[in-house]
PDB file of C-alpha atoms in Angstrom:
ATOM      1  CA  MET W  11       0.181  -0.030  -0.031  1.00 29.00           C
ATOM      2  CA  PRO W  12       1.531   3.276  -0.790  1.00 37.00           C
ATOM      3  CA  ASP W  13       1.874   6.145   1.558  1.00 44.00           C
ATOM      4  CA  VAL W  14      -1.212   7.990   2.672  1.00 44.00           C
ATOM      5  CA  SER W  15      -1.362  12.123   3.072  1.00 44.00           C
ATOM      6  CA  THR W  16      -4.619  12.915   5.268  1.00 44.00           C
ATOM      7  CA  SER W  17      -5.668  16.445   5.616  1.00 44.00           C
ATOM      8  CA  SER W  18      -4.408  18.937   8.155  1.00 43.00           C
ATOM      9  CA  PRO W  19      -6.222  20.008  11.622  1.00 44.00           C
ATOM     10  CA  ALA W  20      -5.599  23.587  12.354  1.00 38.00           C
ATOM     11  CA  ARG W  21      -3.151  24.081  14.783  1.00 44.00           C
ATOM     12  CA  PRO W  22      -1.202  27.616  15.812  1.00 42.00           C
ATOM     13  CA  SER W  23       1.882  27.847  13.847  1.00 45.00           C
ATOM     14  CA  ALA W  24       3.940  29.976  16.374  1.00 45.00           C
ATOM     15  CA  PRO W  25       3.811  30.828  19.857  1.00 48.00           C
ATOM     16  CA  ALA W  26       1.986  33.847  20.956  1.00 44.00           C
ATOM     17  CA  GLY W  27       4.285  37.044  20.790  1.00 45.00           C
ATOM     18  CA  SER W  28       6.473  36.017  18.071  1.00 48.00           C
ATOM     19  CA  PRO W  29       6.585  37.828  14.598  1.00 50.00           C
ATOM     20  CA  ALA W  30       4.269  35.766  12.424  1.00 49.00           C
ATOM     21  CA  ASP W  31       6.470  36.921   9.258  1.00 54.00           C
ATOM     22  CA  ALA W  32       9.902  36.542  10.607  1.00 78.00           C
ATOM     23  CA  SER W  33      12.166  33.795   8.798  1.00 93.00           C
ATOM     24  CA  PRO W  34      12.591  31.028  11.292  1.00 97.00           C
ATOM     25  CA  GLY W  35      15.878  29.524  11.565  1.00 97.00           C
ATOM     26  CA  PRO W  36      16.806  26.212  12.862  1.00 97.00           C
ATOM     27  CA  ALA W  37      16.326  26.707  16.530  1.00 97.00           C
ATOM     28  CA  GLU W  38      13.086  28.143  16.264  1.00 98.00           C
ATOM     29  CA  LEU W  39      11.873  25.225  13.752  1.00 98.00           C
ATOM     30  CA  LEU W  40      13.214  22.935  16.665  1.00 98.00           C
ATOM     31  CA  GLU W  41      11.593  24.300  19.452  1.00 98.00           C
ATOM     32  CA  PHE W  42       8.416  24.108  17.141  1.00 98.00           C
ATOM     33  CA  ALA W  43       8.805  20.440  16.617  1.00 98.00           C
ATOM     34  CA  ARG W  44       9.114  19.835  20.262  1.00 98.00           C
ATOM     35  CA  ARG W  45       6.036  21.722  21.117  1.00 98.00           C
ATOM     36  CA  THR W  46       3.881  19.799  18.733  1.00 98.00           C
ATOM     37  CA  ALA W  47       5.753  16.693  19.132  1.00 98.00           C
ATOM     38  CA  ALA W  48       4.237  17.037  22.691  1.00 98.00           C
ATOM     39  CA  ASP W  49       0.815  17.763  21.908  1.00 98.00           C
ATOM     40  CA  ALA W  50      -0.517  14.194  22.385  1.00 98.00           C
ATOM     41  CA  ALA W  51      -4.090  14.878  20.919  1.00 98.00           C
ATOM     42  CA  LEU W  52      -2.385  15.981  17.874  1.00 98.00           C
ATOM     43  CA  VAL W  53      -0.130  13.022  17.631  1.00 98.00           C
ATOM     44  CA  ASP W  54      -2.629  10.356  18.332  1.00 97.00           C
ATOM     45  CA  SER W  55      -4.900  11.979  15.617  1.00 97.00           C
ATOM     46  CA  LEU W  56      -2.411  10.689  13.002  1.00 98.00           C
ATOM     47  CA  PRO W  57      -4.083   7.642  11.154  1.00 96.00           C
ATOM     48  CA  LEU W  58      -1.327   4.919  11.061  1.00 96.00           C
ATOM     49  CA  ASP W  59      -1.171   2.411   8.054  1.00 96.00           C
ATOM     50  CA  PRO W  60       1.071  -0.912   8.590  1.00 93.00           C
ATOM     51  CA  GLU W  61       2.368  -0.894   5.552  1.00 91.00           C
ATOM     52  CA  GLY W  62       3.217   2.724   4.585  1.00 94.00           C
ATOM     53  CA  ARG W  63       3.916   6.119   5.945  1.00 96.00           C
ATOM     54  CA  THR W  64       1.122   8.767   6.579  1.00 97.00           C
ATOM     55  CA  TRP W  65       1.216  12.378   7.233  1.00 96.00           C
ATOM     56  CA  LEU W  66      -0.820  15.196   8.016  1.00 97.00           C
ATOM     57  CA  ARG W  67       0.688  18.582   6.560  1.00 96.00           C
ATOM     58  CA  LEU W  68       0.890  21.313   9.671  1.00 97.00           C
ATOM     59  CA  GLU W  69       1.204  25.261  10.024  1.00 95.00           C
ATOM     60  CA  GLY W  70       4.719  25.891  10.799  1.00 97.00           C
ATOM     61  CA  PRO W  71       6.401  29.250  12.211  1.00 97.00           C
ATOM     62  CA  GLY W  72       6.856  31.843   9.882  1.00 97.00           C
ATOM     63  CA  GLY W  73       5.708  30.095   6.980  1.00 96.00           C
ATOM     64  CA  SER W  74       7.768  27.401   7.518  1.00 98.00           C
ATOM     65  CA  GLU W  75       6.717  23.956   5.935  1.00 97.00           C
ATOM     66  CA  ALA W  76       5.846  21.376   8.742  1.00 98.00           C
ATOM     67  CA  TRP W  77       4.633  17.764   8.897  1.00 98.00           C
ATOM     68  CA  LEU W  78       3.698  14.857  11.353  1.00 98.00           C
ATOM     69  CA  ILE W  79       4.617  11.573  10.213  1.00 98.00           C
ATOM     70  CA  GLY W  80       3.880   7.903  11.080  1.00 98.00           C
ATOM     71  CA  TRP W  81       6.543   5.506  10.382  1.00 98.00           C
ATOM     72  CA  PRO W  82       5.362   1.964  10.194  1.00 98.00           C
ATOM     73  CA  PRO W  83       8.040  -0.805  11.728  1.00 98.00           C
ATOM     74  CA  GLY W  84      11.070  -1.119   9.065  1.00 97.00           C
ATOM     75  CA  THR W  85      10.243   1.916   7.387  1.00 97.00           C
ATOM     76  CA  GLY W  86      12.693   4.965   6.334  1.00 97.00           C
ATOM     77  CA  THR W  87      13.310   7.590   3.617  1.00 96.00           C
ATOM     78  CA  GLY W  88      16.255   6.665   2.269  1.00 97.00           C
ATOM     79  CA  TRP W  89      19.000   9.327   1.488  1.00 98.00           C
ATOM     80  CA  HIS W  90      17.964  12.730   0.721  1.00 97.00           C
ATOM     81  CA  ASP W  91      18.472  16.262   0.991  1.00 96.00           C
ATOM     82  CA  HIS W  92      16.176  19.392   1.627  1.00 96.00           C
ATOM     83  CA  GLY W  93      16.953  21.551  -1.447  1.00 94.00           C
ATOM     84  CA  GLY W  94      18.969  24.023   0.396  1.00 95.00           C
ATOM     85  CA  SER W  95      16.090  24.178   2.947  1.00 97.00           C
ATOM     86  CA  HIS W  96      17.339  24.203   6.779  1.00 97.00           C
ATOM     87  CA  GLY W  97      15.070  22.541   9.519  1.00 98.00           C
ATOM     88  CA  ALA W  98      14.512  20.095  12.391  1.00 98.00           C
ATOM     89  CA  PHE W  99      12.390  17.187  13.377  1.00 98.00           C
ATOM     90  CA  VAL W 100      11.832  15.452  16.707  1.00 98.00           C
ATOM     91  CA  THR W 101      10.532  11.924  17.511  1.00 98.00           C
ATOM     92  CA  ALA W 102       6.945  12.357  19.046  1.00 98.00           C
ATOM     93  CA  ALA W 103       6.409   8.605  19.658  1.00 98.00           C
ATOM     94  CA  GLY W 104       8.503   5.224  19.381  1.00 98.00           C
ATOM     95  CA  GLU W 105      12.099   5.822  18.045  1.00 98.00           C
ATOM     96  CA  LEU W 106      13.743   6.884  15.103  1.00 98.00           C
ATOM     97  CA  ARG W 107      17.397   6.642  13.766  1.00 98.00           C
ATOM     98  CA  GLU W 108      19.305   9.196  11.513  1.00 98.00           C
ATOM     99  CA  GLN W 109      22.367   8.402   9.764  1.00 98.00           C
ATOM    100  CA  SER W 110      23.684  11.739   7.961  1.00 98.00           C
ATOM    101  CA  LEU W 111      26.621  12.936   6.382  1.00 96.00           C
ATOM    102  CA  ALA W 112      28.698  15.319   8.255  1.00 94.00           C
ATOM    103  CA  ALA W 113      30.188  16.628   5.027  1.00 90.00           C
ATOM    104  CA  ARG W 114      29.073  19.557   2.666  1.00 89.00           C
ATOM    105  CA  LEU W 115      28.017  18.223  -0.646  1.00 87.00           C
ATOM    106  CA  PRO W 116      28.019  20.193  -4.199  1.00 85.00           C
ATOM    107  CA  THR W 117      24.332  20.802  -5.033  1.00 77.00           C
ATOM    108  CA  GLU W 118      24.819  21.117  -8.754  1.00 82.00           C
ATOM    109  CA  GLY W 119      26.771  19.345 -11.354  1.00 87.00           C
ATOM    110  CA  TRP W 120      27.742  15.993 -10.138  1.00 91.00           C
ATOM    111  CA  LYS W 121      26.133  12.256 -10.241  1.00 94.00           C
ATOM    112  CA  THR W 122      28.644  10.378  -8.098  1.00 95.00           C
ATOM    113  CA  LEU W 123      30.519  11.188  -5.097  1.00 94.00           C
ATOM    114  CA  GLU W 124      32.942   8.924  -3.535  1.00 95.00           C
ATOM    115  CA  LEU W 125      32.788  10.106   0.493  1.00 95.00           C
ATOM    116  CA  ALA W 126      35.575  10.449   2.812  1.00 93.00           C
ATOM    117  CA  ASP W 127      36.037   7.592   5.340  1.00 93.00           C
ATOM    118  CA  ASP W 128      34.911   9.762   8.373  1.00 94.00           C
ATOM    119  CA  VAL W 129      31.618  11.529   7.090  1.00 96.00           C
ATOM    120  CA  ASP W 130      28.754   9.101   8.285  1.00 97.00           C
ATOM    121  CA  ARG W 131      27.086  10.147  11.826  1.00 97.00           C
ATOM    122  CA  GLU W 132      24.328   7.923  13.406  1.00 98.00           C
ATOM    123  CA  ARG W 133      22.167   8.606  16.030  1.00 98.00           C
ATOM    124  CA  SER W 134      18.814   7.339  17.899  1.00 98.00           C
ATOM    125  CA  LEU W 135      16.339   9.683  18.423  1.00 98.00           C
ATOM    126  CA  PRO W 136      13.795   8.404  21.145  1.00 98.00           C
ATOM    127  CA  ALA W 137      10.409   9.962  21.597  1.00 98.00           C
ATOM    128  CA  GLY W 138      11.191  13.772  22.647  1.00 98.00           C
ATOM    129  CA  GLN W 139      14.502  13.757  20.811  1.00 98.00           C
ATOM    130  CA  GLY W 140      15.150  15.505  17.826  1.00 98.00           C
ATOM    131  CA  ARG W 141      17.532  17.774  15.796  1.00 97.00           C
ATOM    132  CA  ALA W 142      18.081  20.875  14.033  1.00 98.00           C
ATOM    133  CA  PHE W 143      19.859  20.995  10.576  1.00 97.00           C
ATOM    134  CA  GLY W 144      21.472  23.582   7.859  1.00 96.00           C
ATOM    135  CA  PRO W 145      20.578  23.975   4.224  1.00 95.00           C
ATOM    136  CA  HIS W 146      23.268  21.181   3.493  1.00 93.00           C
ATOM    137  CA  HIS W 147      22.265  18.457   5.615  1.00 96.00           C
ATOM    138  CA  VAL W 148      21.868  14.736   3.882  1.00 97.00           C
ATOM    139  CA  HIS W 149      20.752  12.106   5.829  1.00 98.00           C
ATOM    140  CA  GLU W 150      18.068   9.306   5.875  1.00 98.00           C
ATOM    141  CA  VAL W 151      15.228   8.472   8.711  1.00 98.00           C
ATOM    142  CA  LEU W 152      14.541   5.259   9.777  1.00 98.00           C
ATOM    143  CA  ASN W 153      11.764   3.282  11.899  1.00 98.00           C
ATOM    144  CA  THR W 154      14.315   0.325  12.851  1.00 97.00           C
ATOM    145  CA  SER W 155      11.686  -1.166  15.375  1.00 98.00           C
ATOM    146  CA  THR W 156       9.845  -4.573  13.697  1.00 97.00           C
ATOM    147  CA  GLU W 157       7.058  -4.093  16.044  1.00 97.00           C
ATOM    148  CA  ARG W 158       6.095  -0.298  16.887  1.00 97.00           C
ATOM    149  CA  HIS W 159       4.909   2.575  14.916  1.00 98.00           C
ATOM    150  CA  ALA W 160       7.036   5.946  15.439  1.00 98.00           C
ATOM    151  CA  VAL W 161       5.813   9.255  14.771  1.00 98.00           C
ATOM    152  CA  SER W 162       7.462  12.509  14.205  1.00 98.00           C
ATOM    153  CA  VAL W 163       7.429  15.884  13.245  1.00 98.00           C
ATOM    154  CA  HIS W 164       9.356  18.262  10.733  1.00 98.00           C
ATOM    155  CA  ALA W 165       9.398  21.592   9.847  1.00 98.00           C
ATOM    156  CA  TYR W 166      11.317  23.222   7.241  1.00 98.00           C
ATOM    157  CA  TYR W 167      12.337  26.698   6.036  1.00 98.00           C
ATOM    158  CA  PRO W 168      11.996  27.827   3.491  1.00 97.00           C
ATOM    159  CA  PRO W 169       9.335  25.524   2.551  1.00 97.00           C
ATOM    160  CA  LEU W 170      10.725  22.777   0.345  1.00 96.00           C
ATOM    161  CA  PRO W 171      11.867  23.565  -3.146  1.00 96.00           C
ATOM    162  CA  LEU W 172      12.826  20.387  -4.305  1.00 95.00           C
ATOM    163  CA  MET W 173      14.158  16.960  -2.696  1.00 95.00           C
ATOM    164  CA  ARG W 174      17.194  15.479  -3.590  1.00 95.00           C
ATOM    165  CA  ARG W 175      17.221  11.358  -3.346  1.00 96.00           C
ATOM    166  CA  TYR W 176      20.573   9.386  -3.457  1.00 97.00           C
ATOM    167  CA  SER W 177      21.555   5.939  -3.414  1.00 98.00           C
ATOM    168  CA  ARG W 178      24.545   4.718  -1.376  1.00 97.00           C
ATOM    169  CA  THR W 179      26.852   2.121  -1.992  1.00 97.00           C
ATOM    170  CA  GLY W 180      29.826   1.508   0.573  1.00 96.00           C
ATOM    171  CA  GLN W 181      31.352   4.896   0.273  1.00 96.00           C
ATOM    172  CA  VAL W 182      29.868   6.251  -3.439  1.00 97.00           C
ATOM    173  CA  LEU W 183      26.711   8.598  -3.125  1.00 96.00           C
ATOM    174  CA  ARG W 184      24.802   8.398  -6.443  1.00 97.00           C
ATOM    175  CA  LEU W 185      22.047  11.546  -7.359  1.00 96.00           C
ATOM    176  CA  GLU W 186      19.133   8.920  -8.261  1.00 96.00           C
ATOM    177  CA  GLN W 187      16.418  12.106  -8.444  1.00 95.00           C
ATOM    178  CA  VAL W 188      15.124  15.294  -8.083  1.00 94.00           C
ATOM    179  CA  GLU W 189      11.793  15.820  -6.826  1.00 95.00           C
ATOM    180  CA  LEU W 190       9.667  19.006  -6.718  1.00 95.00           C
ATOM    181  CA  PRO W 191       6.819  19.707  -4.482  1.00 92.00           C
ATOM    182  CA  GLY W 192       3.585  18.459  -5.148  1.00 86.00           C
ATOM    183  CA  GLU W 193       5.580  14.906  -6.133  1.00 87.00           C
ATOM    184  CA  TRP W 194       5.863  13.767  -2.301  1.00 77.00           C
ATOM    185  CA  GLU W 195       2.580  15.208  -0.879  1.00 67.00           C
TER     186      GLU W 195
END
């Protein structure tokens, strides 16, 4: 069964007193993701599918793009970037694992790169834990549980202009696809 999208319930996008038109930085996106992940009613409202990821689009702070995502056991994103947007995500339920590259990749003009031996980073993010990242972040996010769904909140600014998808074999990273908005919604 394919991934399933559902419509979004109305949620406040920014805390009281913050300017609605200010461009949010990674720290503000992380705070938004933490606050939203702690909203048990919202997290519980996400329909979970045993075979595909599900999501709700949310109103993020300052015009950011935000999502509540459900991850069935054993699912993941594959290697990707966020098209130059910075962002943050927080696990709301279950546990996610992030594998990332501690290297700035060129954004244009390549199809295959050989990665240095010391660029790999991995972290486990149990419920309540998250991270912010900059505009050149390349990672994959996984629910490695064989039994339990995970749920997370993600926010990006500016709203995702594109996503680049990569395959990886050992230390070789290959650009496979560039997705535009609407192709992942």
